């Protein structure tokens, strides 16, 4: 099995308000096609770790490899280009662009990537929305649909460039149990059928239990690699 | 397609804030239309004053000035063995005549930049009709040469400039003098210099745009003035020269002065006051315009800051999904440019509208019937360029700020 993500001795300090070690010597590997949950109490450093893994936070020591590429030390612009092509994100507060339609929201990362023609991108975006069960909402403004639907549109956006890795920071944190179940199933399907690597931070123990593997954190350290 | 998405995002943000966008664009419109109007008015005014100046002043005047005594003659007499100084040099009074004017004219004829020349002799004079007297200047001229230079024909209200050719004793006078001395065409007028007096016949009356000229200036044939001054027939005091591009007068004058040795004066130096006025007008207009453009720039700066403040989460998301700093900059600079371009286009239209309506406003002060307004494409192009540059700068500063947004900080909340 090939490795999708490798973290070695990740340390991170916050200097304000006081010097505080948010991550200490975090090391682990995740295989391609794995569906991994990161759990732990509030304040244990889950989000901090995910932002390092997502390449958005570059202020850490240690080494991060994604898709067999060394990420640590790359410049912001090349990291942005890497995220655009290889990573998908889903946030707790779905963060769609409210001025655009759902369809356009999904198309934006692909238009940024610029590999396909406009009509191909539009077709793919429609396909993704249909796959996630929100095909009907495609032309509605992103601000005019329900929270559960917004989260599914956000997942469609995360998938539009066919990234190898999908990351989520409490993607179900704002959803009711029915929608949480829907999102879980989507993630599981993506891992099983599309061989995507899924890494989600979650509070939800049921959600974590059902995933392939749990990484548990406390005080910035990994205490369990189940 | 790659930059298409930046344009699309920029456009959507602007449409989402239609009102502020329009207000910001109107700020630019106001600035640009003022720029165009003020420049058109000032150029019009400058052209008008220039035309007025050049209707009475030649581009270049060549004359013989009194010279300060120097040591050249002394050196020649004493030789180089001594150093010769004149302790209290004086102006040497001279005849003020141009020696051998025809040779000078021939010499100047070789210069390609000269389009017309006119030699003349002038003097202060007292005009009188019965008991009424008026002071003035009489110009002995070749009337055809002068007419070519100053277009006297267009200012004639009675008679013809050619009448001087047939009547050696003819005189063309200004309308002011005609009224003061109650003269009509065909009447006699007595002219008295310090040395002689003659009676001439009025053959024409002109009306220029300058009151003092109409009150004091008269034209007659060269011999008349030579006789009044009791000088010989080669006595010429001035040569007037017009050249192709009158802005080059100082350079041409300089070289003529060196070639001929006579004093040469340009229209610019004899109209320094008016040209100072032009400078002042330029400074005032430019400060007004710059102020307006800065205010318009702040309008754009302001709206973009507002958009960025409001959309900071979305900027973070765009960066999270792979937008680089330069993409974010282009999103916001594009908005500024849209505003600037729309504002500038409107500004050109409004600027033309204001200029046009003002040019149709009746003023009727002195010789100015309508405000002189120039309609020059370069003002419109300059205005639009300034508008777009100002907008760009006003957008660039907030755009840089937007590009520096740290997505982690924003998304972490
Ligand atoms: N920007 C920050 N500045 C200082 N301390 C921070 C910052 N973000 C998080 N922390 C601290 O780091 C620790 C881990 O935070 P976080 O990763 O958000 O925890 P979790 O997501 O597991 O709830 C917490 O103690 C939190 O107070
Ligand atoms: Mg968290």
Coordinates of N, CA, C and O and ligand atoms in Angstrom, one line a residue, chain A residues 14-18 20 22 40-49 169-170 201 203, chain B residues 409 412, ligand 1:
Chain A
X14 N 2.7 28.4 19.6 CA 2.1 29.7 19.5 C 2.8 30.6 20.4 O 3.1 30.3 21.5
X15 N 3.2 31.8 19.9 CA 3.9 32.7 20.8 C 3.1 33.8 21.5 O 3.5 34.3 22.5
X16 N 1.9 34.0 20.9 CA 0.9 34.9 21.6 C -0.3 34.2 22.0 O -0.7 33.3 21.2
X17 N -0.9 34.4 23.1 CA -0.5 35.4 24.1 C 0.7 35.0 24.9 O 1.5 35.8 25.3
X18 N 0.9 33.7 25.2 CA 2.1 33.2 25.8 C 2.7 32.1 25.0 O 2.0 31.5 24.2
X20 N 3.4 28.7 23.8 CA 2.6 27.6 24.1 C 2.8 26.5 23.0 O 2.7 26.8 21.8
X22 N 1.6 23.8 20.9 CA 0.3 23.3 20.5 C 0.4 21.9 19.9 O -0.5 21.1 20.0
X40 N -10.2 13.9 20.0 CA -9.5 14.4 21.2 C -10.4 15.5 21.7 O -11.3 16.0 21.1
X41 N -10.1 15.9 23.0 CA -10.9 16.9 23.6 C -10.7 18.2 23.0 O -9.7 18.4 22.3
X42 N -11.6 19.1 23.2 CA -11.4 20.5 22.7 C -10.1 21.1 23.2 O -9.8 21.0 24.4
X43 N -9.4 21.7 22.4 CA -8.1 22.3 22.8 C -7.0 21.4 22.7 O -5.8 21.7 23.1
X44 N -7.2 20.1 22.2 CA -6.1 19.2 22.2 C -5.1 19.4 21.0 O -4.1 18.7 20.9
X45 N -5.5 20.2 20.1 CA -4.6 20.5 19.0 C -5.0 19.9 17.6 O -4.2 19.9 16.7
X46 N -6.3 19.4 17.6 CA -6.7 18.7 16.3 C -6.7 19.7 15.1 O -6.2 19.4 14.1
X47 N -7.4 20.8 15.3 CA -7.4 21.8 14.2 C -6.0 22.3 13.8 O -5.7 22.4 12.6
X48 N -5.2 22.6 14.9 CA -3.9 23.0 14.6 C -3.1 22.0 13.7 O -2.5 22.4 12.8
X49 N -3.3 20.7 14.1 CA -2.6 19.7 13.3 C -3.2 19.7 11.9 O -2.4 19.6 10.9
X169 N -12.4 19.7 8.8 CA -12.3 20.1 10.2 C -13.7 20.2 10.7 O -14.5 21.1 10.5
X170 N -14.1 19.1 11.4 CA -15.5 19.0 12.0 C -16.5 19.2 10.9 O -17.4 20.1 11.1
X201 N -11.2 15.8 11.2 CA -11.2 16.1 12.7 C -12.7 16.0 13.1 O -13.6 16.5 12.4
X203 N -15.6 15.6 16.6 CA -16.0 15.5 18.0 C -16.8 14.3 18.2 O -17.0 13.8 19.3
Chain B
X409 N -5.7 31.8 9.9 CA -6.2 32.7 10.9 C -7.7 32.9 10.8 O -8.5 33.0 11.8
X412 N -9.8 29.4 11.2 CA -9.8 29.0 12.6 C -10.9 29.8 13.4 O -11.5 29.3 14.3
Ligands
LIG1 N1 -4.0 31.4 17.0 C1 -3.8 30.9 18.2 N2 -3.0 31.5 19.1 C2 -2.7 31.0 20.3 N3 -3.1 29.8 20.7 C3 -3.9 29.1 19.9 C4 -4.3 29.6 18.6 N4 -5.0 28.7 18.0 C5 -5.2 27.6 18.9 N5 -4.5 27.9 20.0 C6 -4.4 27.0 21.1 O1 -3.8 25.8 20.7 C7 -4.5 24.7 21.3 C8 -5.1 23.8 20.3 O2 -6.1 24.4 19.6 P1 -7.0 23.7 18.5 O3 -6.0 23.1 17.6 O4 -7.9 24.7 18.0 O5 -7.8 22.6 19.3 P2 -8.9 21.7 18.9 O6 -9.2 21.9 17.5 O7 -8.5 20.3 19.2 O8 -10.1 22.1 19.7 C9 -5.6 25.3 22.2 O9 -5.0 25.4 23.6 C10 -5.7 26.7 21.7 O10 -6.0 27.6 22.8

